[in-house]
């Protein structure tokens, strides 16, 4: 936890400052791209998450094993999620180069999102259903080629839309050619893939897989190498996953918008389930329950419990994510990658909800469904914790002082982030041992965790006080007191001045 | 179009400036509420829009009239939409008073949103299905009471979370009592409604209707009166729909976030439809189409057309909304109300999509479905146009100079906003006259409108040039040229300085 490199921070923040949307807004022929990007982030995150639905709505036979049946479907979901995030990373890269938009570009962007829906969701499911037909490949490649080329060529034909760093750069031509070369790589490979599909279609699948997963593989390899042989100095080529420009960090705002989209759509899928199915039919109430609405609603009891448990889990995972990114000042690309993995598991929560209330009580499938839910929650939480741990490695650049190692919120943050992984892991092993009470243990967990969050600050304070009493009983902690007071006095002073 | 009142603008903007989230961020025990509010906006807008689904998924018999069957369902949808927007307005009011949040308040907010789902959607459908049972009323009232009281009482017990205007105000006690009185009015009325439900349950429905629709009715009455007898000076009580504080405009950011949520969820509902149903089954392809995938996909042709048409309509209505709010500097409460009405119709677009591709070609129901779609699109567009017209009445306060009357983007803005209402109206009358070709006319409209947007700027320029040639052929327009040049030179200069 040493103080490493604040050298690039000042440069990058002043650079960011010069292209911030607020100071150039209000022109009429070109516009700041802020709201367009937020809307694109929301739509792309929705597209990524929606693919869980075919998995969640699979009709399960009670005598088959859930795990075997679901493995392939979950693999397809994770693959589409990763494909969409690769497209999102390309979108981020592109709009770091293009910082101003005009009407035409805004429309092109909307068209390209509609095409992402078509190509990445529809033609992908077409390819999965009919692997030997070349129509799916041709459509997929065609869409990717059109999306990539049209926006890039339009934007580069109007240089006033581009990033100022490129506009004022001396070797502007070099930049343009370099970026164009990188961006056009994907459409070109798709072009070759579509040609190969006529000759030998297995090869074109290999080409497409390379196009899609190359960024992830190269990213992982680079990180492993940098950990193994020490700090590699960052060449422009290692930057290519999220940015073309050296010193340009991954935009924290866009990561937040994308994450909010995923959490919101997961909550929506839960809302859809509760609104469509769970109002009892008047005739059923009259015949089966003797007209007593309360008795009829009691029959739905477990579903309400599952619904509120899942809704609380989504809400609290969002809350942890919110707390974490509130203290993050800059997002590195590796943190972005970890965030994507965490979100992929959050997107699996509707599946967990569907599974836990579908099977009869005390069946073998119910046990497996609850264990799957625990695994999903565990991974969603553990990747959030990993983001923070990775951020701690460059804490001078990435974190506010409060949550750095030794800061006064450090322990509280650790407790917040570790709560869900620990509880999920504990529940998993408990359900393995006490397999008969699995459902009740799971519901108990879902109900107690929100209360645990409410009293977490108290628990952490008590724990720290105990530790301090045990290890160093005579040293007071003056820093906390001073900062508390500083907080209290600062606010009214500010208020009086402005 | 006179210059009316810039007096309150300076005061309100400097006041807003003092509570902007950025300059107070980074504290640890309290946080800026910015991202929490954006997420709440997204969730509430999703809740408001999702209720179109039971309407859209109604199974229609082909021999009944669509209009008769749908009228009641659409009324229920519009009512829930309005109820949720009333809850949203209350949320806005509350978080204009509470400007800082701590962990506990963030959790309370998430709980309250889960309760909004339960009370406003679930118990409302319970009340609609079982109007004579008092359980629904009791649940509804209980939820409203809990939501209102807990957050308010918690926040007012910690004054450092409140707005600075209240903190530094001399009559702080008066403010608190006034706001508490207003907020607690709704839970109190719900309390009475729940008591009356035991005695005479029709009365409690009347009480609830008053609670829900009072803000809208009083808002409309106030506006009508101010138009009839002239400018009424704004007493604090007339402010109560969107704010408790005089000089506090409706937050433009929150209106944008709410609108983006509605547009995104409407797009999602379309995506869900295309992803779930439209990949052909391999066995069907083999048996019915002789293994030809292209032939099988051609059978889905009209659905793709309907899908792309609806997706384009949502995207373009968002685009128009985006262009409009880019030039709006301040949102008045009446503009917010009109925006809500526009969004209520945008939320109806999934219904339009569902209707237009459900019925057999050239049936009477298809004609009616297409006319309903035209009406929905027309109203969504005309309310957007009305927002701009209302903004023009106070153009000094609400609009950027470019789009004011006589500004250089004025005509272009008018053309953008008027395009959809005009086209929808034209299509409606065309389908009435040429009832045989209704589907082809409708699809033609959906395909041509995006192209119309692309060439709109050109069309407007040509039209203006023609008008200028006709009416004043010898006067050049120097202002446009100067401002264009100013734009071009400003950017590199800025870039060199920073």
GROMACS .gro file of N, CA, C and O in nm, chain A residues 18 24 26-28 31 35-36 39 46 53 103 106-107 110 114 117 122 129-130 133 135 168 256 260 263 265 268 272 278-280 282 291 293 297 304 307 311 315-316 318-319 321-322 326 402 408-409 412 416 487 490-491 495 498, chain B residues 18 24 26-28 31 35-36 39 46 53 103 106-107 110 114 117 122 129-130 133 135 168 260 263 265 268 272 278-280 282 291 293 297 304 307 311 315-316 318-319 321-322 326 402 408-409 412 416 487 490-491 495 498:
model
  444
   18UNK      N    1  -1.093   2.001  -1.938
   18UNK     CA    2  -1.106   2.086  -2.055
   18UNK      C    3  -1.214   2.035  -2.151
   18UNK      O    4  -1.259   2.109  -2.237
   24UNK      N    5  -1.916   2.372  -2.238
   24UNK     CA    6  -1.931   2.397  -2.382
   24UNK      C    7  -2.076   2.379  -2.425
   24UNK      O    8  -2.105   2.383  -2.544
   26UNK      N    9  -2.482   2.440  -2.478
   26UNK     CA   10  -2.563   2.553  -2.516
   26UNK      C   11  -2.539   2.598  -2.659
   26UNK      O   12  -2.609   2.685  -2.707
   27UNK      N   13  -2.443   2.540  -2.727
   27UNK     CA   14  -2.433   2.567  -2.870
   27UNK      C   15  -2.550   2.499  -2.939
   27UNK      O   16  -2.612   2.410  -2.884
   28UNK      N   17  -2.575   2.538  -3.059
   28UNK     CA   18  -2.694   2.482  -3.121
   28UNK      C   19  -2.665   2.377  -3.226
   28UNK      O   20  -2.732   2.276  -3.233
   31UNK      N   21  -2.380   1.952  -2.985
   31UNK     CA   22  -2.431   1.942  -2.849
   31UNK      C   23  -2.335   1.859  -2.765
   31UNK      O   24  -2.262   1.776  -2.816
   35UNK      N   25  -2.617   1.346  -2.211
   35UNK     CA   26  -2.742   1.274  -2.190
   35UNK      C   27  -2.756   1.159  -2.289
   35UNK      O   28  -2.810   1.054  -2.257
   36UNK      N   29  -2.707   1.179  -2.412
   36UNK     CA   30  -2.712   1.072  -2.512
   36UNK      C   31  -2.635   0.950  -2.463
   36UNK      O   32  -2.682   0.836  -2.476
   39UNK      N   33  -2.824   0.769  -2.182
   39UNK     CA   34  -2.935   0.690  -2.237
   39UNK      C   35  -2.883   0.565  -2.308
   39UNK      O   36  -2.940   0.456  -2.293
   46UNK      N   37  -2.956  -0.270  -2.043
   46UNK     CA   38  -3.082  -0.345  -2.050
   46UNK      C   39  -3.068  -0.462  -2.146
   46UNK      O   40  -3.106  -0.575  -2.115
   53UNK      N   41  -3.379  -1.369  -1.934
   53UNK     CA   42  -3.520  -1.409  -1.932
   53UNK      C   43  -3.546  -1.546  -1.994
   53UNK      O   44  -3.616  -1.627  -1.935
  103UNK      N   45  -2.706   1.654  -3.454
  103UNK     CA   46  -2.831   1.579  -3.468
  103UNK      C   47  -2.811   1.448  -3.543
  103UNK      O   48  -2.862   1.343  -3.504
  106UNK      N   49  -2.648   1.186  -3.336
  106UNK     CA   50  -2.740   1.134  -3.234
  106UNK      C   51  -2.833   1.031  -3.296
  106UNK      O   52  -2.857   0.924  -3.238
  107UNK      N   53  -2.885   1.060  -3.415
  107UNK     CA   54  -2.972   0.964  -3.482
  107UNK      C   55  -2.896   0.838  -3.520
  107UNK      O   56  -2.946   0.726  -3.502
  110UNK      N   57  -2.867   0.618  -3.223
  110UNK     CA   58  -2.990   0.544  -3.193
  110UNK      C   59  -3.007   0.426  -3.289
  110UNK      O   60  -3.043   0.315  -3.249
  114UNK      N   61  -3.031   0.019  -3.205
  114UNK     CA   62  -3.133  -0.073  -3.258
  114UNK      C   63  -3.066  -0.190  -3.329
  114UNK      O   64  -3.113  -0.304  -3.323
  117UNK      N   65  -2.929  -0.442  -3.085
  117UNK     CA   66  -3.036  -0.533  -3.045
  117UNK      C   67  -3.052  -0.643  -3.149
  117UNK      O   68  -3.053  -0.762  -3.119
  122UNK      N   69  -3.069  -1.088  -3.154
  122UNK     CA   70  -3.151  -1.170  -3.240
  122UNK      C   71  -3.069  -1.265  -3.326
  122UNK      O   72  -3.092  -1.386  -3.327
  129UNK      N   73  -2.951  -2.131  -3.258
  129UNK     CA   74  -3.053  -2.230  -3.295
  129UNK      C   75  -3.017  -2.303  -3.423
  129UNK      O   76  -3.041  -2.422  -3.438
  130UNK      N   77  -2.962  -2.230  -3.520
  130UNK     CA   78  -2.927  -2.290  -3.650
  130UNK      C   79  -2.778  -2.273  -3.677
  130UNK      O   80  -2.739  -2.189  -3.758
  133UNK      N   81  -2.651  -2.291  -4.054
  133UNK     CA   82  -2.696  -2.198  -4.159
  133UNK      C   83  -2.606  -2.076  -4.160
  133UNK      O   84  -2.572  -2.022  -4.054
  135UNK      N   85  -2.685  -1.784  -4.280
  135UNK     CA   86  -2.760  -1.658  -4.278
  135UNK      C   87  -2.732  -1.580  -4.150
  135UNK      O   88  -2.713  -1.457  -4.153
  168UNK      N   89  -0.584   1.946  -3.122
  168UNK     CA   90  -0.468   2.033  -3.107
  168UNK      C   91  -0.336   1.958  -3.121
  168UNK      O   92  -0.230   2.018  -3.121
  256UNK      N   93  -2.101   0.403  -1.379
  256UNK     CA   94  -2.215   0.413  -1.287
  256UNK      C   95  -2.347   0.402  -1.361
  256UNK      O   96  -2.439   0.333  -1.316
  260UNK      N   97  -2.619   0.118  -1.293
  260UNK     CA   98  -2.755   0.154  -1.253
  260UNK      C   99  -2.857   0.091  -1.346
  260UNK      O  100  -2.961   0.043  -1.303
  263UNK      N  101  -2.893  -0.281  -1.253
  263UNK     CA  102  -2.970  -0.299  -1.129
  263UNK      C  103  -3.117  -0.264  -1.150
  263UNK      O  104  -3.206  -0.332  -1.099
  265UNK      N  105  -3.295  -0.277  -1.430
  265UNK     CA  106  -3.369  -0.373  -1.512
  265UNK      C  107  -3.390  -0.503  -1.435
  265UNK      O  108  -3.495  -0.568  -1.449
  268UNK      N  109  -3.681  -0.439  -1.232
  268UNK     CA  110  -3.800  -0.439  -1.316
  268UNK      C  111  -3.850  -0.579  -1.345
  268UNK      O  112  -3.971  -0.605  -1.342
  272UNK      N  113  -4.217  -0.707  -1.278
  272UNK     CA  114  -4.302  -0.767  -1.381
  272UNK      C  115  -4.362  -0.897  -1.331
  272UNK      O  116  -4.481  -0.925  -1.348
  278UNK      N  117  -4.968  -1.247  -0.948
  278UNK     CA  118  -5.000  -1.279  -0.809
  278UNK      C  119  -5.127  -1.219  -0.752
  278UNK      O  120  -5.148  -1.227  -0.632
  279UNK      N  121  -5.211  -1.157  -0.834
  279UNK     CA  122  -5.342  -1.117  -0.783
  279UNK      C  123  -5.436  -1.236  -0.802
  279UNK      O  124  -5.454  -1.283  -0.914
  280UNK      N  125  -5.497  -1.287  -0.693
  280UNK     CA  126  -5.581  -1.406  -0.708
  280UNK      C  127  -5.707  -1.378  -0.789
  280UNK      O  128  -5.758  -1.266  -0.792
  282UNK      N  129  -6.095  -1.376  -0.874
  282UNK     CA  130  -6.214  -1.368  -0.788
  282UNK      C  131  -6.290  -1.500  -0.776
  282UNK      O  132  -6.335  -1.535  -0.666
  291UNK      N  133  -6.453  -1.726  -0.011
  291UNK     CA  134  -6.467  -1.581  -0.018
  291UNK      C  135  -6.372  -1.505   0.073
  291UNK      O  136  -6.377  -1.383   0.078
  293UNK      N  137  -6.048  -1.335   0.138
  293UNK     CA  138  -5.932  -1.287   0.063
  293UNK      C  139  -5.802  -1.312   0.139
  293UNK      O  140  -5.699  -1.345   0.081
  297UNK      N  141  -5.471  -1.499   0.003
  297UNK     CA  142  -5.339  -1.435  -0.005
  297UNK      C  143  -5.235  -1.514   0.072
  297UNK      O  144  -5.117  -1.513   0.036
  304UNK      N  145  -4.443  -1.411  -0.193
  304UNK     CA  146  -4.414  -1.276  -0.144
  304UNK      C  147  -4.279  -1.271  -0.076
  304UNK      O  148  -4.202  -1.177  -0.094
  307UNK      N  149  -4.015  -1.281  -0.333
  307UNK     CA  150  -4.011  -1.153  -0.405
  307UNK      C  151  -3.939  -1.048  -0.322
  307UNK      O  152  -3.848  -0.981  -0.369
  311UNK      N  153  -3.590  -0.866  -0.405
  311UNK     CA  154  -3.590  -0.720  -0.422
  311UNK      C  155  -3.492  -0.656  -0.324
  311UNK      O  156  -3.417  -0.566  -0.361
  315UNK      N  157  -3.159  -0.441  -0.415
  315UNK     CA  158  -3.146  -0.307  -0.359
  315UNK      C  159  -3.018  -0.292  -0.278
  315UNK      O  160  -2.947  -0.192  -0.290
  316UNK      N  161  -2.986  -0.394  -0.197
  316UNK     CA  162  -2.869  -0.381  -0.110
  316UNK      C  163  -2.740  -0.396  -0.187
  316UNK      O  164  -2.641  -0.330  -0.156
  318UNK      N  165  -2.708  -0.291  -0.489
  318UNK     CA  166  -2.694  -0.158  -0.547
  318UNK      C  167  -2.638  -0.061  -0.445
  318UNK      O  168  -2.553   0.021  -0.475
  319UNK      N  169  -2.689  -0.072  -0.321
  319UNK     CA  170  -2.646   0.018  -0.214
  319UNK      C  171  -2.497   0.003  -0.187
  319UNK      O  172  -2.424   0.103  -0.174
  321UNK      N  173  -2.273  -0.108  -0.402
  321UNK     CA  174  -2.208  -0.054  -0.522
  321UNK      C  175  -2.203   0.098  -0.515
  321UNK      O  176  -2.101   0.160  -0.546
  322UNK      N  177  -2.315   0.156  -0.474
  322UNK     CA  178  -2.325   0.302  -0.460
  322UNK      C  179  -2.224   0.354  -0.359
  322UNK      O  180  -2.152   0.450  -0.385
  326UNK      N  181  -1.901   0.589  -0.452
  326UNK     CA  182  -1.901   0.723  -0.393
  326UNK      C  183  -1.760   0.759  -0.347
  326UNK      O  184  -1.721   0.875  -0.347
  402UNK      N  185  -1.077   0.892   0.293
  402UNK     CA  186  -1.154   0.830   0.401
  402UNK      C  187  -1.148   0.678   0.401
  402UNK      O  188  -1.151   0.616   0.506
  408UNK      N  189  -1.059   0.670   0.814
  408UNK     CA  190  -1.152   0.641   0.923
  408UNK      C  191  -1.271   0.560   0.878
  408UNK      O  192  -1.345   0.505   0.960
  409UNK      N  193  -1.295   0.547   0.743
  409UNK     CA  194  -1.406   0.465   0.696
  409UNK      C  195  -1.359   0.330   0.643
  409UNK      O  196  -1.438   0.253   0.590
  412UNK      N  197  -1.521   0.018   0.804
  412UNK     CA  198  -1.664   0.015   0.776
  412UNK      C  199  -1.691  -0.028   0.632
  412UNK      O  200  -1.782  -0.107   0.603
  416UNK      N  201  -1.897  -0.351   0.498
  416UNK     CA  202  -2.008  -0.340   0.403
  416UNK      C  203  -1.989  -0.434   0.286
  416UNK      O  204  -2.081  -0.505   0.244
  487UNK      N  205  -1.626   1.865   1.020
  487UNK     CA  206  -1.747   1.843   0.942
  487UNK      C  207  -1.862   1.930   0.989
  487UNK      O  208  -1.931   1.993   0.910
  490UNK      N  209  -1.799   2.314   0.924
  490UNK     CA  210  -1.777   2.358   0.786
  490UNK      C  211  -1.908   2.393   0.716
  490UNK      O  212  -1.914   2.489   0.641
  491UNK      N  213  -2.010   2.316   0.743
  491UNK     CA  214  -2.132   2.332   0.664
  491UNK      C  215  -2.200   2.468   0.685
  491UNK      O  216  -2.226   2.538   0.588
  495UNK      N  217  -2.245   2.782   0.415
  495UNK     CA  218  -2.379   2.831   0.388
  495UNK      C  219  -2.385   2.982   0.404
  495UNK      O  220  -2.454   3.051   0.329
  498UNK      N  221  -2.198   3.165   0.089
  498UNK     CA  222  -2.262   3.166  -0.044
  498UNK      C  223  -2.400   3.229  -0.041
  498UNK      O  224  -2.449   3.266   0.064
  516UNK      N  225  -2.545   2.684  -0.443
  516UNK     CA  226  -2.488   2.660  -0.312
  516UNK      C  227  -2.517   2.519  -0.261
  516UNK      O  228  -2.451   2.472  -0.170
  522UNK      N  229  -1.978   1.948  -0.228
  522UNK     CA  230  -1.982   1.898  -0.091
  522UNK      C  231  -1.958   1.747  -0.086
  522UNK      O  232  -1.970   1.686   0.018
  524UNK      N  233  -1.773   1.378  -0.105
  524UNK     CA  234  -1.650   1.326  -0.051
  524UNK      C  235  -1.649   1.317   0.100
  524UNK      O  236  -1.554   1.267   0.158
  525UNK      N  237  -1.750   1.370   0.168
  525UNK     CA  238  -1.761   1.345   0.310
  525UNK      C  239  -1.797   1.200   0.330
  525UNK      O  240  -1.845   1.134   0.240
  526UNK      N  241  -1.778   1.152   0.449
  526UNK     CA  242  -1.800   1.009   0.466
  526UNK      C  243  -1.929   0.977   0.539
  526UNK      O  244  -1.998   0.884   0.501
  529UNK      N  245  -2.365   1.191   0.243
  529UNK     CA  246  -2.327   1.184   0.103
  529UNK      C  247  -2.418   1.273   0.020
  529UNK      O  248  -2.529   1.302   0.060
  533UNK      N  249  -2.674   1.039  -0.708
  533UNK     CA  250  -2.693   0.910  -0.778
  533UNK      C  251  -2.813   0.836  -0.722
  533UNK      O  252  -2.884   0.768  -0.796
  534UNK      N  253  -2.840   0.850  -0.591
  534UNK     CA  254  -2.957   0.786  -0.531
  534UNK      C  255  -3.084   0.837  -0.597
  534UNK      O  256  -3.174   0.760  -0.629
  537UNK      N  257  -3.125   0.697  -0.951
  537UNK     CA  258  -3.170   0.558  -0.948
  537UNK      C  259  -3.317   0.550  -0.908
  537UNK      O  260  -3.393   0.473  -0.967
  544UNK      N  261  -4.000   0.328  -1.419
  544UNK     CA  262  -4.025   0.191  -1.462
  544UNK      C  263  -4.157   0.142  -1.405
  544UNK      O  264  -4.241   0.085  -1.476
  551UNK      N  265  -4.832  -0.333  -1.935
  551UNK     CA  266  -4.820  -0.472  -1.978
  551UNK      C  267  -4.948  -0.553  -1.967
  551UNK      O  268  -4.986  -0.621  -2.063
  601UNK      N  269  -2.625   0.672   0.520
  601UNK     CA  270  -2.653   0.533   0.483
  601UNK      C  271  -2.795   0.492   0.519
  601UNK      O  272  -2.864   0.427   0.442
  604UNK      N  273  -3.047   0.630   0.282
  604UNK     CA  274  -3.042   0.561   0.153
  604UNK      C  275  -3.117   0.429   0.159
  604UNK      O  276  -3.194   0.395   0.068
  605UNK      N  277  -3.098   0.356   0.270
  605UNK     CA  278  -3.169   0.229   0.285
  605UNK      C  279  -3.319   0.252   0.298
  605UNK      O  280  -3.400   0.181   0.238
  608UNK      N  281  -3.468   0.306  -0.038
  608UNK     CA  282  -3.487   0.182  -0.114
  608UNK      C  283  -3.609   0.105  -0.063
  608UNK      O  284  -3.689   0.053  -0.142
  612UNK      N  285  -3.956  -0.006  -0.266
  612UNK     CA  286  -4.015  -0.140  -0.267
  612UNK      C  287  -4.160  -0.132  -0.220
  612UNK      O  288  -4.248  -0.204  -0.270
  615UNK      N  289  -4.387  -0.007  -0.494
  615UNK     CA  290  -4.425  -0.117  -0.581
  615UNK      C  291  -4.541  -0.194  -0.520
  615UNK      O  292  -4.644  -0.218  -0.585
  620UNK      N  293  -4.943  -0.335  -0.648
  620UNK     CA  294  -5.008  -0.459  -0.610
  620UNK      C  295  -5.140  -0.437  -0.539
  620UNK      O  296  -5.243  -0.492  -0.579
  627UNK      N  297  -5.958  -0.551  -0.834
  627UNK     CA  298  -6.019  -0.683  -0.852
  627UNK      C  299  -6.125  -0.710  -0.745
  627UNK      O  300  -6.230  -0.769  -0.773
  628UNK      N  301  -6.099  -0.668  -0.621
  628UNK     CA  302  -6.193  -0.691  -0.512
  628UNK      C  303  -6.235  -0.558  -0.450
  628UNK      O  304  -6.191  -0.524  -0.340
  631UNK      N  305  -6.375  -0.561  -0.077
  631UNK     CA  306  -6.297  -0.607   0.039
  631UNK      C  307  -6.218  -0.490   0.096
  631UNK      O  308  -6.158  -0.412   0.020
  633UNK      N  309  -5.948  -0.516   0.278
  633UNK     CA  310  -5.807  -0.548   0.297
  633UNK      C  311  -5.717  -0.463   0.207
  633UNK      O  312  -5.614  -0.411   0.251
  666UNK      N  313  -3.024   2.785   0.750
  666UNK     CA  314  -2.982   2.921   0.786
  666UNK      C  315  -3.099   3.015   0.805
  666UNK      O  316  -3.081   3.130   0.842
  758UNK      N  317  -3.603   0.967  -1.928
  758UNK     CA  318  -3.515   0.865  -1.986
  758UNK      C  319  -3.557   0.727  -1.939
  758UNK      O  320  -3.555   0.631  -2.017
  761UNK      N  321  -3.865   0.617  -2.142
  761UNK     CA  322  -3.829   0.579  -2.280
  761UNK      C  323  -3.750   0.449  -2.282
  761UNK      O  324  -3.770   0.364  -2.369
  763UNK      N  325  -3.760   0.199  -2.063
  763UNK     CA  326  -3.838   0.080  -2.031
  763UNK      C  327  -3.933   0.047  -2.146
  763UNK      O  328  -3.959  -0.071  -2.175
  766UNK      N  329  -3.730  -0.138  -2.379
  766UNK     CA  330  -3.706  -0.273  -2.325
  766UNK      C  331  -3.822  -0.366  -2.350
  766UNK      O  332  -3.803  -0.482  -2.385
  770UNK      N  333  -3.794  -0.718  -2.527
  770UNK     CA  334  -3.841  -0.843  -2.468
  770UNK      C  335  -3.928  -0.919  -2.566
  770UNK      O  336  -3.915  -1.039  -2.584
  776UNK      N  337  -3.955  -1.456  -3.153
  776UNK     CA  338  -3.945  -1.453  -3.298
  776UNK      C  339  -3.834  -1.536  -3.361
  776UNK      O  340  -3.809  -1.523  -3.480
  777UNK      N  341  -3.765  -1.619  -3.283
  777UNK     CA  342  -3.672  -1.712  -3.346
  777UNK      C  343  -3.751  -1.838  -3.384
  777UNK      O  344  -3.812  -1.900  -3.298
  778UNK      N  345  -3.752  -1.874  -3.513
  778UNK     CA  346  -3.835  -1.989  -3.553
  778UNK      C  347  -3.782  -2.120  -3.495
  778UNK      O  348  -3.664  -2.135  -3.467
  780UNK      N  349  -3.664  -2.498  -3.496
  780UNK     CA  350  -3.597  -2.580  -3.599
  780UNK      C  351  -3.688  -2.684  -3.664
  780UNK      O  352  -3.682  -2.703  -3.787
  789UNK      N  353  -3.671  -2.671  -4.477
  789UNK     CA  354  -3.536  -2.643  -4.430
  789UNK      C  355  -3.482  -2.508  -4.471
  789UNK      O  356  -3.367  -2.476  -4.443
  791UNK      N  357  -3.428  -2.143  -4.413
  791UNK     CA  358  -3.441  -2.047  -4.305
  791UNK      C  359  -3.492  -1.913  -4.356
  791UNK      O  360  -3.573  -1.845  -4.290
  795UNK      N  361  -3.808  -1.702  -4.217
  795UNK     CA  362  -3.798  -1.568  -4.163
  795UNK      C  363  -3.891  -1.471  -4.236
  795UNK      O  364  -3.939  -1.375  -4.178
  802UNK      N  365  -4.127  -0.800  -3.793
  802UNK     CA  366  -4.004  -0.722  -3.792
  802UNK      C  367  -4.033  -0.577  -3.826
  802UNK      O  368  -3.979  -0.485  -3.766
  805UNK      N  369  -4.189  -0.417  -3.536
  805UNK     CA  370  -4.089  -0.397  -3.431
  805UNK      C  371  -4.000  -0.279  -3.461
  805UNK      O  372  -3.979  -0.190  -3.378
  809UNK      N  373  -3.973   0.068  -3.254
  809UNK     CA  374  -3.844   0.104  -3.195
  809UNK      C  375  -3.799   0.240  -3.247
  809UNK      O  376  -3.751   0.324  -3.170
  813UNK      N  377  -3.737   0.577  -3.028
  813UNK     CA  378  -3.608   0.644  -3.038
  813UNK      C  379  -3.622   0.788  -3.082
  813UNK      O  380  -3.559   0.878  -3.025
  814UNK      N  381  -3.708   0.812  -3.180
  814UNK     CA  382  -3.720   0.948  -3.234
  814UNK      C  383  -3.795   1.039  -3.137
  814UNK      O  384  -3.763   1.157  -3.125
  816UNK      N  385  -3.775   1.008  -2.818
  816UNK     CA  386  -3.670   1.042  -2.721
  816UNK      C  387  -3.580   1.149  -2.777
  816UNK      O  388  -3.541   1.243  -2.705
  817UNK      N  389  -3.545   1.137  -2.906
  817UNK     CA  390  -3.456   1.232  -2.970
  817UNK      C  391  -3.515   1.373  -2.968
  817UNK      O  392  -3.447   1.472  -2.936
  819UNK      N  393  -3.741   1.483  -2.752
  819UNK     CA  394  -3.740   1.522  -2.612
  819UNK      C  395  -3.601   1.571  -2.572
  819UNK      O  396  -3.586   1.673  -2.504
  820UNK      N  397  -3.499   1.498  -2.615
  820UNK     CA  398  -3.359   1.533  -2.588
  820UNK      C  399  -3.326   1.670  -2.647
  820UNK      O  400  -3.269   1.755  -2.579
  824UNK      N  401  -3.244   2.002  -2.420
  824UNK     CA  402  -3.110   2.058  -2.436
  824UNK      C  403  -3.116   2.211  -2.439
  824UNK      O  404  -3.023   2.278  -2.395
  900UNK      N  405  -3.097   3.055  -2.848
  900UNK     CA  406  -3.102   3.000  -2.984
  900UNK      C  407  -3.243   2.963  -3.028
  900UNK      O  408  -3.277   2.973  -3.145
  906UNK      N  409  -3.194   3.165  -3.394
  906UNK     CA  410  -3.165   3.104  -3.523
  906UNK      C  411  -3.206   2.958  -3.532
  906UNK      O  412  -3.211   2.901  -3.640
  907UNK      N  413  -3.239   2.893  -3.415
  907UNK     CA  414  -3.286   2.756  -3.421
  907UNK      C  415  -3.437   2.746  -3.401
  907UNK      O  416  -3.490   2.635  -3.392
  910UNK      N  417  -3.633   2.559  -3.678
  910UNK     CA  418  -3.590   2.420  -3.684
  910UNK      C  419  -3.651   2.340  -3.569
  910UNK      O  420  -3.699   2.227  -3.587
  914UNK      N  421  -3.902   2.022  -3.583
  914UNK     CA  422  -3.875   1.896  -3.514
  914UNK      C  423  -3.993   1.852  -3.431
  914UNK      O  424  -4.034   1.735  -3.432
  985UNK      N  425  -1.842   3.028  -3.355
  985UNK     CA  426  -1.836   2.888  -3.313
  985UNK      C  427  -1.705   2.822  -3.356
  985UNK      O  428  -1.641   2.754  -3.277
  988UNK      N  429  -1.386   2.968  -3.168
  988UNK     CA  430  -1.381   2.960  -3.024
  988UNK      C  431  -1.316   2.831  -2.974
  988UNK      O  432  -1.244   2.832  -2.876
  989UNK      N  433  -1.343   2.723  -3.043
  989UNK     CA  434  -1.302   2.593  -2.990
  989UNK      C  435  -1.149   2.578  -2.983
  989UNK      O  436  -1.096   2.545  -2.877
  993UNK      N  437  -0.909   2.548  -2.644
  993UNK     CA  438  -0.824   2.430  -2.630
  993UNK      C  439  -0.680   2.469  -2.602
  993UNK      O  440  -0.610   2.403  -2.525
  996UNK      N  441  -0.637   2.596  -2.218
  996UNK     CA  442  -0.644   2.497  -2.110
  996UNK      C  443  -0.536   2.390  -2.122
  996UNK      O  444  -0.465   2.385  -2.220
   0.00000   0.00000   0.00000
